[in-house]
Structures are given as C-alpha cells and as structure tokens.
JSON list of C-alpha atoms and ligand atoms in Angstrom, two decimals:
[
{"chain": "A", "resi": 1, "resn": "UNK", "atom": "CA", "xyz": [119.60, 116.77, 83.93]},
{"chain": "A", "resi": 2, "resn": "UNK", "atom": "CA", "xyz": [116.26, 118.64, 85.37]},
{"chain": "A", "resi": 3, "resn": "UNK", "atom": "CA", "xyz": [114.94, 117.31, 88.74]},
{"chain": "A", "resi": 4, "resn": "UNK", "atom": "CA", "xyz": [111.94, 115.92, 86.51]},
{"chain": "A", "resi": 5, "resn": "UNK", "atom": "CA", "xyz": [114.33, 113.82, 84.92]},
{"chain": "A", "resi": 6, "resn": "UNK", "atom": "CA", "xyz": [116.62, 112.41, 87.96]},
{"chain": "A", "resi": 7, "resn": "UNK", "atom": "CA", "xyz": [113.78, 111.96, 90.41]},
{"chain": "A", "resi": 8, "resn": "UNK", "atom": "CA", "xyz": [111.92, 109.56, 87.29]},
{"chain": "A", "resi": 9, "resn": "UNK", "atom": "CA", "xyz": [115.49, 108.04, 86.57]},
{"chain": "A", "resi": 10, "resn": "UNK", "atom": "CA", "xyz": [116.30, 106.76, 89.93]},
{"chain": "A", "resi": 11, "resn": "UNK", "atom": "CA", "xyz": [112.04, 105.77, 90.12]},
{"chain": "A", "resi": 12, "resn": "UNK", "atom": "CA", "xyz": [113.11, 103.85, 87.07]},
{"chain": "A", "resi": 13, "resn": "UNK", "atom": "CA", "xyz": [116.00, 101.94, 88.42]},
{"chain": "A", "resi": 14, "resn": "UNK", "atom": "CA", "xyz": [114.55, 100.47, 91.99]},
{"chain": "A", "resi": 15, "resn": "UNK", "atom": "CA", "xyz": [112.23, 97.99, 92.64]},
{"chain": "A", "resi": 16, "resn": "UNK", "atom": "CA", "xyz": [108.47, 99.12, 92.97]},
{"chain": "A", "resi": 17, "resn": "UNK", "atom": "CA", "xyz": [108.09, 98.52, 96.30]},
{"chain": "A", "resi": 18, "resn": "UNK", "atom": "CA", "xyz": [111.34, 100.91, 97.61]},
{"chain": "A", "resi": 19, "resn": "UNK", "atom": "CA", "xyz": [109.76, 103.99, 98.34]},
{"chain": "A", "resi": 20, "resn": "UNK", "atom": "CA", "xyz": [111.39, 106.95, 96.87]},
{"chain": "A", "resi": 21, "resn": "UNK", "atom": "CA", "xyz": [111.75, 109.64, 99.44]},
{"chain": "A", "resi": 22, "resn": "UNK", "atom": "CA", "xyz": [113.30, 112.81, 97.95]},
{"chain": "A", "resi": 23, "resn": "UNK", "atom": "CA", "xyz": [114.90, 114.80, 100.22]},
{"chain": "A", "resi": 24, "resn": "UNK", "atom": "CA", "xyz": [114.13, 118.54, 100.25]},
{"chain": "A", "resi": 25, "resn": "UNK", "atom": "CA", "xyz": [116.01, 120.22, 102.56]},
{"chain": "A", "resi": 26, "resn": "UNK", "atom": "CA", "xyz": [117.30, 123.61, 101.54]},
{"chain": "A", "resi": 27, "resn": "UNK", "atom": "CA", "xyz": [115.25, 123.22, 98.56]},
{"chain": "A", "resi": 28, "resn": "UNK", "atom": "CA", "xyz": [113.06, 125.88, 97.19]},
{"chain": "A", "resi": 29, "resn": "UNK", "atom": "CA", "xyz": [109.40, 125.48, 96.94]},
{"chain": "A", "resi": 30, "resn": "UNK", "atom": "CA", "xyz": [109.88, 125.58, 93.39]},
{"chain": "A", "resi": 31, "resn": "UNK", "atom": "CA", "xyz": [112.41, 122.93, 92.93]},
{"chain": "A", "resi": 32, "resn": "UNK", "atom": "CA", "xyz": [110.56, 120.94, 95.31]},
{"chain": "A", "resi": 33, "resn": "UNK", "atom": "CA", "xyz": [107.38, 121.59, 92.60]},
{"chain": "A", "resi": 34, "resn": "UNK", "atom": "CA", "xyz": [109.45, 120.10, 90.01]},
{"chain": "A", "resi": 35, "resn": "UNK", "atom": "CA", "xyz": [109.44, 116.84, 91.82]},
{"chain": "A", "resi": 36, "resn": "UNK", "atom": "CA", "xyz": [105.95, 116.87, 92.53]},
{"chain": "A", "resi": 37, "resn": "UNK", "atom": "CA", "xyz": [105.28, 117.42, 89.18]},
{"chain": "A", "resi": 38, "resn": "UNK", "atom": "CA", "xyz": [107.42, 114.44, 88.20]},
{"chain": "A", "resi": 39, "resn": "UNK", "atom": "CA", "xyz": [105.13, 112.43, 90.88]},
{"chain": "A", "resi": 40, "resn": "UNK", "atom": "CA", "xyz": [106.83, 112.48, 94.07]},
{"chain": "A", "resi": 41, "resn": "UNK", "atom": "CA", "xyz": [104.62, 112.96, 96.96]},
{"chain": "A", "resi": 42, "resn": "UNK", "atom": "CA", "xyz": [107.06, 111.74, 99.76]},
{"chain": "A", "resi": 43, "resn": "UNK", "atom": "CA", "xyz": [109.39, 114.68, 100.58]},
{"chain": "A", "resi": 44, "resn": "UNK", "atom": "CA", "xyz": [111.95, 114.72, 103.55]},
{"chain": "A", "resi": 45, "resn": "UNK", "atom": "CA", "xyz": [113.11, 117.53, 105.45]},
{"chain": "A", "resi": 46, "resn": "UNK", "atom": "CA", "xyz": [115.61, 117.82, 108.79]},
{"chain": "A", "resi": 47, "resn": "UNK", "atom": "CA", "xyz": [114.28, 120.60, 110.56]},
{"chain": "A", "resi": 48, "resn": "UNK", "atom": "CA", "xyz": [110.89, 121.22, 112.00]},
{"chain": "A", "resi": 49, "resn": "UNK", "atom": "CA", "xyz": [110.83, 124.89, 110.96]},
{"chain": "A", "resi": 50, "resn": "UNK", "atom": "CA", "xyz": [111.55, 124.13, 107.09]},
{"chain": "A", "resi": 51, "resn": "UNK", "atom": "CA", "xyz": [109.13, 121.50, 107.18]},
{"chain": "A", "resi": 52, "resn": "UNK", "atom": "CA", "xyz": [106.51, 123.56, 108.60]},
{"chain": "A", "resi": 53, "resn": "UNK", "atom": "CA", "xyz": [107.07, 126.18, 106.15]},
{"chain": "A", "resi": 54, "resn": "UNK", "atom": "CA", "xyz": [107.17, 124.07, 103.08]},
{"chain": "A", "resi": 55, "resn": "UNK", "atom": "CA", "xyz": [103.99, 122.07, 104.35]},
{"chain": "A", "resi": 56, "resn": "UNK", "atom": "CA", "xyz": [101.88, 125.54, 104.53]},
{"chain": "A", "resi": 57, "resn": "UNK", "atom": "CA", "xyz": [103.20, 126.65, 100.89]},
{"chain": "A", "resi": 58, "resn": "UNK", "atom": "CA", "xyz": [102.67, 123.03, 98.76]},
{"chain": "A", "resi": 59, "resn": "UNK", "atom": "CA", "xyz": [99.96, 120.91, 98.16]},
{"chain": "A", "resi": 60, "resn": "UNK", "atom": "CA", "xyz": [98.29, 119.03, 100.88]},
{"chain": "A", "resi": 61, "resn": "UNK", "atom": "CA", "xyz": [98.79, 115.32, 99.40]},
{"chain": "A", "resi": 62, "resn": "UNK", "atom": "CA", "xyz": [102.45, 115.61, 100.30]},
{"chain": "A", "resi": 63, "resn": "UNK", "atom": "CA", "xyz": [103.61, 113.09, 103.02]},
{"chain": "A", "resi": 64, "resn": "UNK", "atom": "CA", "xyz": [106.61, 115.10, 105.04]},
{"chain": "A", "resi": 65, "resn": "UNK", "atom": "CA", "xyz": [108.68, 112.99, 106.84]},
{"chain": "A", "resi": 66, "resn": "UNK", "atom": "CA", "xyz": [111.24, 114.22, 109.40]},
{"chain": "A", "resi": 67, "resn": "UNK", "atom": "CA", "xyz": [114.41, 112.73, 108.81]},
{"chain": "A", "resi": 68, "resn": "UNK", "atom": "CA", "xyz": [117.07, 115.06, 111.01]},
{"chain": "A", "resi": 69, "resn": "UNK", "atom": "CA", "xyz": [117.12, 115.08, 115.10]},
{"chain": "A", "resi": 70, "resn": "UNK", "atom": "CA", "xyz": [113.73, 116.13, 116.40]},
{"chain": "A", "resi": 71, "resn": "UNK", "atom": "CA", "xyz": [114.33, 118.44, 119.96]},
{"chain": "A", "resi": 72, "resn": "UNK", "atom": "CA", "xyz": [111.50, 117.94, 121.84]},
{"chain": "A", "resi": 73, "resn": "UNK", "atom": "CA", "xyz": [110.17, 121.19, 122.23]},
{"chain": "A", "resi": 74, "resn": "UNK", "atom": "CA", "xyz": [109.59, 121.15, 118.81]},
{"chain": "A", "resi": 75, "resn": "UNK", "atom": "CA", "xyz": [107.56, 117.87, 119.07]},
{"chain": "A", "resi": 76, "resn": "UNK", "atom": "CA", "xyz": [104.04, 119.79, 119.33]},
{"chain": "A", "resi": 77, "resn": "UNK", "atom": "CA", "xyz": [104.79, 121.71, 116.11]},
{"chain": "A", "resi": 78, "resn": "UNK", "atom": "CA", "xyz": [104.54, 118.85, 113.83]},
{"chain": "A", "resi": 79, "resn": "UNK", "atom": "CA", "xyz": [101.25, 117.23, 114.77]},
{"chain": "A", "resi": 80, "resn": "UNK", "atom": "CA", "xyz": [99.21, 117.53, 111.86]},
{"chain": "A", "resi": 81, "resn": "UNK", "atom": "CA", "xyz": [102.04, 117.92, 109.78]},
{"chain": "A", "resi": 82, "resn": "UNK", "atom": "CA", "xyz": [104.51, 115.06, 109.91]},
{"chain": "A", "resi": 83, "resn": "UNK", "atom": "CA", "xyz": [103.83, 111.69, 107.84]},
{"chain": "A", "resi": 84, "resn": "UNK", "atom": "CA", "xyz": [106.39, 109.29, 109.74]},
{"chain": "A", "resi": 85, "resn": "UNK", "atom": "CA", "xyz": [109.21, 110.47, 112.22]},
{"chain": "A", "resi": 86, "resn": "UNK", "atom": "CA", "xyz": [112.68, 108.52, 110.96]},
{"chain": "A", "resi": 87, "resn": "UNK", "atom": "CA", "xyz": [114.59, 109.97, 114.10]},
{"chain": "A", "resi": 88, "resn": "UNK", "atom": "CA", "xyz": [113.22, 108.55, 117.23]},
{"chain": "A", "resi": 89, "resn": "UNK", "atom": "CA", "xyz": [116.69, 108.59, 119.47]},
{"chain": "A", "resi": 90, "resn": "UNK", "atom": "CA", "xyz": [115.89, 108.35, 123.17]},
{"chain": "A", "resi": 91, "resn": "UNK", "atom": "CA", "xyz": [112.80, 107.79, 125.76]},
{"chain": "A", "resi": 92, "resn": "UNK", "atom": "CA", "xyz": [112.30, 111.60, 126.89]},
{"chain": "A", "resi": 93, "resn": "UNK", "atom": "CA", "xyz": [111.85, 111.81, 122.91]},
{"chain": "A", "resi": 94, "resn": "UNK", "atom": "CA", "xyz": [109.32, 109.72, 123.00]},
{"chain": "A", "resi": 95, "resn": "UNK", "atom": "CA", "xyz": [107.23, 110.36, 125.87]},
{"chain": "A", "resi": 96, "resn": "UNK", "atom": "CA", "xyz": [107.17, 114.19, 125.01]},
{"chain": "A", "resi": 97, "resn": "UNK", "atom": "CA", "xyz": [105.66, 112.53, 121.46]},
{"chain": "A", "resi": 98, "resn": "UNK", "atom": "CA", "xyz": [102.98, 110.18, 123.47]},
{"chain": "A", "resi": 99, "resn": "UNK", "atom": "CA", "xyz": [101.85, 113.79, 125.04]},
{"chain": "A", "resi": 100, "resn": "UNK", "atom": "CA", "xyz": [101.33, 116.04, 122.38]},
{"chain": "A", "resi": 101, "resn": "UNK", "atom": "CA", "xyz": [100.25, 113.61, 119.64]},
{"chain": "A", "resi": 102, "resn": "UNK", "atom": "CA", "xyz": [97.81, 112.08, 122.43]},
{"chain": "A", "resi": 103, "resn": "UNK", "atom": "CA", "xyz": [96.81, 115.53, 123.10]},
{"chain": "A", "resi": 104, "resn": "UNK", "atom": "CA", "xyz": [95.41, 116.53, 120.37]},
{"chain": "A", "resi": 105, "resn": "UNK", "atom": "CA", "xyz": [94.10, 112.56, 119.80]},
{"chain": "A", "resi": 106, "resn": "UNK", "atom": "CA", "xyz": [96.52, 111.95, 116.66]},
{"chain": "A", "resi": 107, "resn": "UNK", "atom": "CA", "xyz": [98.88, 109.23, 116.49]},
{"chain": "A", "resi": 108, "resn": "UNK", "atom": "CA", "xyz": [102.83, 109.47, 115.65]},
{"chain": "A", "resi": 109, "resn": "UNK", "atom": "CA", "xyz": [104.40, 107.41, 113.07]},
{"chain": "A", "resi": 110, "resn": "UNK", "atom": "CA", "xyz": [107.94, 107.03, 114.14]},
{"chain": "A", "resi": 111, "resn": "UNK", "atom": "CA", "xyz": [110.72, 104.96, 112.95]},
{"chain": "A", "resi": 112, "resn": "UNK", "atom": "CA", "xyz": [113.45, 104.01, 115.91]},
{"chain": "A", "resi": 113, "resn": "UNK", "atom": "CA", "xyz": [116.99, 105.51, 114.63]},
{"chain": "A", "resi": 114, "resn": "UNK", "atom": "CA", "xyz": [119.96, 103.91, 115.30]},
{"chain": "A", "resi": 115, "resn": "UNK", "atom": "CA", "xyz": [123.47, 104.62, 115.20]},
{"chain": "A", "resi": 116, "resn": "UNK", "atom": "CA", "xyz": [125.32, 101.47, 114.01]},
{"chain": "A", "resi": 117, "resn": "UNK", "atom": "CA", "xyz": [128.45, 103.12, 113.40]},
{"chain": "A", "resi": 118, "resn": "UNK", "atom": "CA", "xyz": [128.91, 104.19, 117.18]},
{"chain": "A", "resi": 119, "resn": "UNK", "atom": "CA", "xyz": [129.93, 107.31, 116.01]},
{"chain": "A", "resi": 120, "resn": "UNK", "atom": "CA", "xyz": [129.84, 110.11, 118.50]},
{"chain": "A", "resi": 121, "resn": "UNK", "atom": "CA", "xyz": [128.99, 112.93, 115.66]},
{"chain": "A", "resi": 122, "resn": "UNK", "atom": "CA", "xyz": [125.57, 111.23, 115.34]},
{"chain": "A", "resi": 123, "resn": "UNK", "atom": "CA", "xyz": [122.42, 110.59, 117.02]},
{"chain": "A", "resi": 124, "resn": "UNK", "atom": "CA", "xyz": [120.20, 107.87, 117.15]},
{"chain": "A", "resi": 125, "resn": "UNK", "atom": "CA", "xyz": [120.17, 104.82, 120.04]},
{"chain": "A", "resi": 126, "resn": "UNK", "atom": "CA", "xyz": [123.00, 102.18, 120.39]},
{"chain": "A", "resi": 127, "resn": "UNK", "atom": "CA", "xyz": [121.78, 98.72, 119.64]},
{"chain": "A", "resi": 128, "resn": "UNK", "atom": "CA", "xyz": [122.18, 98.23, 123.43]},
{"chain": "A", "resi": 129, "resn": "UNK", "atom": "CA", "xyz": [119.50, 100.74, 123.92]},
{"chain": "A", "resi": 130, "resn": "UNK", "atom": "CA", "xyz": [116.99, 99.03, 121.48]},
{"chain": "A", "resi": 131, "resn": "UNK", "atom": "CA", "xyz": [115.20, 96.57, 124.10]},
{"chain": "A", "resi": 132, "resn": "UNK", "atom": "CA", "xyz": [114.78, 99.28, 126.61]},
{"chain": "A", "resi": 133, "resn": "UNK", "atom": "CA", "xyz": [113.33, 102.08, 124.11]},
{"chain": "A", "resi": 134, "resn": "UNK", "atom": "CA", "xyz": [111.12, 99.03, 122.93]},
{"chain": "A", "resi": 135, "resn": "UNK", "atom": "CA", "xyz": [109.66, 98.24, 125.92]},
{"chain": "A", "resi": 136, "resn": "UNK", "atom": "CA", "xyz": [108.76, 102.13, 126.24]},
{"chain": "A", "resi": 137, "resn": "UNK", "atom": "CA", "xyz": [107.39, 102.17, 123.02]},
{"chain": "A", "resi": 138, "resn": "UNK", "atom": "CA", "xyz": [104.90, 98.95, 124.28]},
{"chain": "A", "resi": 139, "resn": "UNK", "atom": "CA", "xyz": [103.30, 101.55, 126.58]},
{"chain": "A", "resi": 140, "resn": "UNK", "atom": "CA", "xyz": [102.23, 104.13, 125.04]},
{"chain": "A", "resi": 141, "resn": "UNK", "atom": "CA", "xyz": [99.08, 104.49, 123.00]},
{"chain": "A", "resi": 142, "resn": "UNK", "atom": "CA", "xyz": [99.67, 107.42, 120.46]},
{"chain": "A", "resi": 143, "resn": "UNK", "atom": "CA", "xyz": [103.09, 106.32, 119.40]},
{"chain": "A", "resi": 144, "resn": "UNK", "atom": "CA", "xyz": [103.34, 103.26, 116.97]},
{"chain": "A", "resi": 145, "resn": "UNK", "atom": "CA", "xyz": [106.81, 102.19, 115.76]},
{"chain": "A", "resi": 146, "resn": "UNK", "atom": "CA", "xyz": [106.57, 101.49, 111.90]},
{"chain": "A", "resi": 147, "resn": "UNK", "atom": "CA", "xyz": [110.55, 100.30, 111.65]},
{"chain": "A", "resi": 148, "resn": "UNK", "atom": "CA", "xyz": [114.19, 101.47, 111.61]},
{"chain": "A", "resi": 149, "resn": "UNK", "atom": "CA", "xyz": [116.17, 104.27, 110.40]},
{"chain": "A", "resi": 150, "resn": "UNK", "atom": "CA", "xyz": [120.35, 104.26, 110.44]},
{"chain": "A", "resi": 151, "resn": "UNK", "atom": "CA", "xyz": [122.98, 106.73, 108.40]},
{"chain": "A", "resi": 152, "resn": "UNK", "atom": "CA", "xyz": [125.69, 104.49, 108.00]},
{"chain": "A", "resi": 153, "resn": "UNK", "atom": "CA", "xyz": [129.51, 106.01, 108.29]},
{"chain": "A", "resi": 154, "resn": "UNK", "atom": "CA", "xyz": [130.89, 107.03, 105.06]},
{"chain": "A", "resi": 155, "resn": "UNK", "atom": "CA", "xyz": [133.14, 104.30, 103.37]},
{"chain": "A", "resi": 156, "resn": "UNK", "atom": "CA", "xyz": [133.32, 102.46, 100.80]},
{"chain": "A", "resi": 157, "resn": "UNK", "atom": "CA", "xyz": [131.09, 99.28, 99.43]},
{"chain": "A", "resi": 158, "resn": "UNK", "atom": "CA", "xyz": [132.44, 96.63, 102.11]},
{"chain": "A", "resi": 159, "resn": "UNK", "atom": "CA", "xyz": [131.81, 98.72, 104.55]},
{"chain": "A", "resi": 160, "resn": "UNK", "atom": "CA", "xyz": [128.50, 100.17, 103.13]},
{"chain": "A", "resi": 161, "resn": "UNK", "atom": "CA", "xyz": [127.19, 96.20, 102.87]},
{"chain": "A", "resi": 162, "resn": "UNK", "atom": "CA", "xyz": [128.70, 95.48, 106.80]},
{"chain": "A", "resi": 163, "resn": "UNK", "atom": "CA", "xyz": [126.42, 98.20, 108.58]},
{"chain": "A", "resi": 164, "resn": "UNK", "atom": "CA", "xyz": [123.43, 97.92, 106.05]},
{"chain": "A", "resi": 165, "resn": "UNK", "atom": "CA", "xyz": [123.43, 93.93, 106.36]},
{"chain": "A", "resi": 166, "resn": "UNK", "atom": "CA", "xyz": [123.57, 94.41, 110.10]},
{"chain": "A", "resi": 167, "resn": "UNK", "atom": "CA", "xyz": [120.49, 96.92, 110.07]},
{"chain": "A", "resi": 168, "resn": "UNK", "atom": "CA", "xyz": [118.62, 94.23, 108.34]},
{"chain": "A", "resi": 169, "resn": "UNK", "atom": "CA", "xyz": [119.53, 91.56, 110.26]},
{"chain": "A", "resi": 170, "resn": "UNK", "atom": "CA", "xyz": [117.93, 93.56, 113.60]},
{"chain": "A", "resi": 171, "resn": "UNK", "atom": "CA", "xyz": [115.24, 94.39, 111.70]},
{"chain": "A", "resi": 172, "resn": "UNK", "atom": "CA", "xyz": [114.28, 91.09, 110.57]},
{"chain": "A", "resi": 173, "resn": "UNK", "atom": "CA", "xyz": [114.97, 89.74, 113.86]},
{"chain": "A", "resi": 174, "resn": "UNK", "atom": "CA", "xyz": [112.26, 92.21, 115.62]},
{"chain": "A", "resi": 175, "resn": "UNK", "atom": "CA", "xyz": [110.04, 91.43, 112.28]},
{"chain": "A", "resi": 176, "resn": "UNK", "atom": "CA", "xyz": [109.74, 87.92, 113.78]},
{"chain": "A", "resi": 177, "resn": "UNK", "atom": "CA", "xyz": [108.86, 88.62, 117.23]},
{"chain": "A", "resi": 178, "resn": "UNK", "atom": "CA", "xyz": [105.37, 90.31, 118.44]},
{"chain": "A", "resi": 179, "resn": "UNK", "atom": "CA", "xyz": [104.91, 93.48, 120.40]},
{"chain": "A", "resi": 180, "resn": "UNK", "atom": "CA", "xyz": [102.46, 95.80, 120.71]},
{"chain": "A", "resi": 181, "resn": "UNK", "atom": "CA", "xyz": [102.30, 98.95, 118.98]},
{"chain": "A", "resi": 182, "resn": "UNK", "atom": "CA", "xyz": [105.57, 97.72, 116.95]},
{"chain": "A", "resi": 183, "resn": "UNK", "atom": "CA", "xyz": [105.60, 96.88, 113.43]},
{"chain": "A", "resi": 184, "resn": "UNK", "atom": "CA", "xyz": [108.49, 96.36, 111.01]},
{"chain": "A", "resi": 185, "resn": "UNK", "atom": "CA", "xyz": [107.34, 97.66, 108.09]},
{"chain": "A", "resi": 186, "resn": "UNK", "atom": "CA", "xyz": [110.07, 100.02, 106.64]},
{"chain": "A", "resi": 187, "resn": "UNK", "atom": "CA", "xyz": [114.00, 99.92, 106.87]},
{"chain": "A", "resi": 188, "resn": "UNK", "atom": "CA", "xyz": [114.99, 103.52, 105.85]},
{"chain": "A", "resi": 189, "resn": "UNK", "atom": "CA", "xyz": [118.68, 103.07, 104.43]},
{"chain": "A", "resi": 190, "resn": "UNK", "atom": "CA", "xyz": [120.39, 104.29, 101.42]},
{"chain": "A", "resi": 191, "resn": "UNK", "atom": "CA", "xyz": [120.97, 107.73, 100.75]},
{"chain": "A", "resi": 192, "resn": "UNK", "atom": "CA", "xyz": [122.74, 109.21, 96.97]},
{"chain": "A", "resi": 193, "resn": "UNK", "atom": "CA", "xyz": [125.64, 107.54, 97.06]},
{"chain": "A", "resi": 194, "resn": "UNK", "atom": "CA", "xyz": [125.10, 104.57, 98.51]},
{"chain": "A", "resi": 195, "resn": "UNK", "atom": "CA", "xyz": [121.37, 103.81, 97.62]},
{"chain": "A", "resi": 196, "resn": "UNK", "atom": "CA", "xyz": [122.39, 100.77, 95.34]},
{"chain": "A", "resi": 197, "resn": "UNK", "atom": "CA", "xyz": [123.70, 98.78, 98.09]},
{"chain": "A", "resi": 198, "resn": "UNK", "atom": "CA", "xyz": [121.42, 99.89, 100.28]},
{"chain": "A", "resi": 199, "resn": "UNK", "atom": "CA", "xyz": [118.30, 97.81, 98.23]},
{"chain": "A", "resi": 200, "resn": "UNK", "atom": "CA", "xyz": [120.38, 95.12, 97.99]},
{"chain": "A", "resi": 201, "resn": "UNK", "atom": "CA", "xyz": [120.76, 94.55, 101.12]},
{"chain": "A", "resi": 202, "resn": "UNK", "atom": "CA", "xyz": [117.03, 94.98, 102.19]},
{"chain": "A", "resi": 203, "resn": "UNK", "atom": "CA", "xyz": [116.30, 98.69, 102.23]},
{"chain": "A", "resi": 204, "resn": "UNK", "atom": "CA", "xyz": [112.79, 99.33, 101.94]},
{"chain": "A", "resi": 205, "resn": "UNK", "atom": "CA", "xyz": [113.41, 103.09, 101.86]},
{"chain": "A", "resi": 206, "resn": "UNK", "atom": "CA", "xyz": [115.99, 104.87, 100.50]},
{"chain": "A", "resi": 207, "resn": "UNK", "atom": "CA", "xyz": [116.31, 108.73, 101.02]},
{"chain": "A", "resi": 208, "resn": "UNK", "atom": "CA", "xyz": [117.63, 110.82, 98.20]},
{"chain": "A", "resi": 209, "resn": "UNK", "atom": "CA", "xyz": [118.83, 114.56, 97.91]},
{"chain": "A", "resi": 210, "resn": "UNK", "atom": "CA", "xyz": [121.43, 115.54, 95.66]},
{"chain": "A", "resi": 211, "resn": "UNK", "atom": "CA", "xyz": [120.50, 112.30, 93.63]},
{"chain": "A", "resi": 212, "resn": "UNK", "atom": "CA", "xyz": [117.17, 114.42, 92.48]},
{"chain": "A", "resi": 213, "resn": "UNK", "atom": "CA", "xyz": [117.92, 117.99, 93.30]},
{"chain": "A", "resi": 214, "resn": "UNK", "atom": "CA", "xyz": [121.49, 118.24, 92.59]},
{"chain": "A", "resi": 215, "resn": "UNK", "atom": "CA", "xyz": [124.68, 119.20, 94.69]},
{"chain": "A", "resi": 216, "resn": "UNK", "atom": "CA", "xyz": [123.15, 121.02, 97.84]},
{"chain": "A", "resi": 217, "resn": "UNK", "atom": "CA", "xyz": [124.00, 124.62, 98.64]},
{"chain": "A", "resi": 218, "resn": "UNK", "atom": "CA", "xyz": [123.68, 125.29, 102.38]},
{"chain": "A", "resi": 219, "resn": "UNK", "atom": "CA", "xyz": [124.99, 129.37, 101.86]},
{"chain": "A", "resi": 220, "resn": "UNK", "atom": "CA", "xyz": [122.02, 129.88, 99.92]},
{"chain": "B", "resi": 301, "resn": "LIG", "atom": "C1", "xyz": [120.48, 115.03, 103.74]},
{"chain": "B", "resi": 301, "resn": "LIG", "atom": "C2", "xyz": [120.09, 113.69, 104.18]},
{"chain": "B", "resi": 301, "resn": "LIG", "atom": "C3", "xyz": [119.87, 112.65, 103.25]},
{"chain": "B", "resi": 301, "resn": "LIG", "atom": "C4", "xyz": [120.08, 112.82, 101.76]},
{"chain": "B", "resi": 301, "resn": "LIG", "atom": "O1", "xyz": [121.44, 112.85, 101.43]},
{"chain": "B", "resi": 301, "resn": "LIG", "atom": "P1", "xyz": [121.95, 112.85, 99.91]},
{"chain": "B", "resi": 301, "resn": "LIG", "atom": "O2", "xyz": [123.35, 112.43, 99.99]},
{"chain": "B", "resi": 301, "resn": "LIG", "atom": "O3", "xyz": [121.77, 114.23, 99.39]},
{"chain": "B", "resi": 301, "resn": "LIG", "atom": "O4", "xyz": [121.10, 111.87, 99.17]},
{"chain": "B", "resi": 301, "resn": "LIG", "atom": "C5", "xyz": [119.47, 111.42, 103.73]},
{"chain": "B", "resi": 301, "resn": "LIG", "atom": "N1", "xyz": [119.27, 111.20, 105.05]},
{"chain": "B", "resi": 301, "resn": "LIG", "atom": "C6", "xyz": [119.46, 112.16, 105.98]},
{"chain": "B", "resi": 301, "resn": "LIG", "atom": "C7", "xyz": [119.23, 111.84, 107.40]},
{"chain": "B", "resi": 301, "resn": "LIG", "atom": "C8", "xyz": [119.87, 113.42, 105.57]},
{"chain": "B", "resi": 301, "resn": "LIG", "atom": "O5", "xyz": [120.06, 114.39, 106.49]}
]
C-alpha cells in the first residue's frame, strides 16, 4: 500500500479526536510529501538536526514535534521550529528551555516523558521524579506543560494494557488537580504496533512510523 493509503487507513480506524502524528524520521522529503498530500500536517522527528532540515525544505503549516531525547545544547535550535516537545526528561532540560524560548519571547510546548518501564536503555523521569520536575515547571514562565509522553517496554497485550493503563491513571490524576502553567491535555502513547491498545486505554496521541511509511531503513 502507498503512504497515501496507510496514513488515510489508520485516520480511518481511530476516533476523531486521537491525533495522528506520523512519524518521519529517516524519511525523505518526498515520502514525507506523500503524507502531506494525504492530509497530515503533524510530523514527528527524533533529532534536532533532521527536524531542522525537513522544516526548511516543506511547507510551513507543518507542526514538528520532537519526539527523541532533546540535549540541551540543541535546545536554542528549535525555537521557531518545534510544535510541542514530547521528551521533557530532567530539570537542567528544562531550565536551559525557560532560557532560550524566553529569550527570544516564545513559549515551549513540552510534554513531561516518563519512563514507566524503569528501563535503564531509556530516558524520560521516574514517576518518583514527577512532583519535583512539576514544581519546576510551576516557575517558569516560557515553559507550559501540555501532558505526558511514555514508550512502553515491548511485550505483549497484558503488558501493553499494564503500563498504558498506568500512564493514564497519572495523567488523570494530575488532570484533576490545578497548577500553574500545567495542563493535561494530551497523553502521547501508542506507537505501530501497539496503537490499538494504546486508544483504548486513553491515548490521546498515538505516534506512527512504519504504520504509514513502511519498515524503516536506518543504512539509508
Ligand atoms: C520511531 C518512534 C516512534 C514510531 O515507531 P513505529 O514503530 O515506527 O510506529 C514512536 N515514538 C518514538 C519515540 C519513536 O522514536
């Protein structure tokens, strides 16, 4: 099947309001074109440099979201650039954010990542970390926290429906409470193979490569 026809299959099969983010890394501009020309206009990338590339070469109503580890010297290259920020993973992250998004008077959209598999291959905060990244997050004034990002450990469904329920259940539980500068509005889970369970068990975004592009080639 083209990526035309996969990207409006999977549109086809989720509720309306699970945003479709296709994922573009290692993609060429002209597969990601294909997409675009199907209607996406939320693309994902991992790395700053590939998203700064694509962003210059494809049209400008394209909301690029970073979904990979963000280094913070890299932080200043995506103001201007960067729709929402899925991988928000420690403090020093975030106050090197507050400074160059308040520097050039812009605001960062950032979703707080966590890694609710404890696994020591992958980034994001521990749900021990959450209240103390939260309370960071209350002072600043050019960061504002739109939700919460996790990639779950491969496994099968049981598994799948344990980590995703428990995303949404810390997600709903910091729904109910007020902060400032915190809203939960999206729960980024669900990715190809998983993206089923994902939505039903409350993903509001679900973030899919091969799915629309086909099998990735990384020696390309
Ligand atoms: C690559 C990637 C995806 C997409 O994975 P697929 O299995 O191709 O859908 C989703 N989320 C993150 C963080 C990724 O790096």
């Amino acid at each position: 099947m083209s990526i035309e026809e996969n990207y409006l299959n999977i549109l086809k099969d989720i509720p309306k309001d699970v945003t479709l983010l296709a994922v573009s890394k290692t993609r060429s501009v002209e597969e990601i074109l294909e997409a675009y020309n199907a209607g996406a206009r939320e693309f994902g990338e991992n790395k700053v440099q590939e998203l700064s590339e694509k962003f210059e070469q494809l049209p400008k109503d394209i909301k690029w979201h970073l979904i990979g580890h963000l280094q913070r010297n890299k932080v200043k290259y995506l103001v201007d650039k960067v729709h929402l920020i899925h991988s928000l993973d420690s403090i020093k992250l975030l106050e090197e954010l507050e400074k160059q998004f308040s520097s050039k008077d812009r605001v960062a959209n950032v979703l707080i990542q966590i890694n609710i598999g404890k696994e020591t291959t992958k980034t994001g905060i521990s749900v021990e970390e959450l209240e103390d990244i939260i309370s960071a997050c209350e002072k600043c004034n050019s960061v504002k926290v739109r939700g919460l990002m996790a990639t779950i450990p491969i496994g099968g469904e049981e598994s799948c429906r344990v980590y995703f329920s428990e995303m949404k259940k810390i997600f709903e539980g910091l729904k109910k409470r007020s902060f400032k500068n915190i809203n939960m509005e999206v729960l980024s889970i669900g990715m190809t193979g998983d993206y089923k369970l994902a939505i039903e068990e409350g993903s509001t975004l679900i973030r899919i490569g091969e799915g629309v592009f086909g099998k990735r080639n990384y020696n390309k």
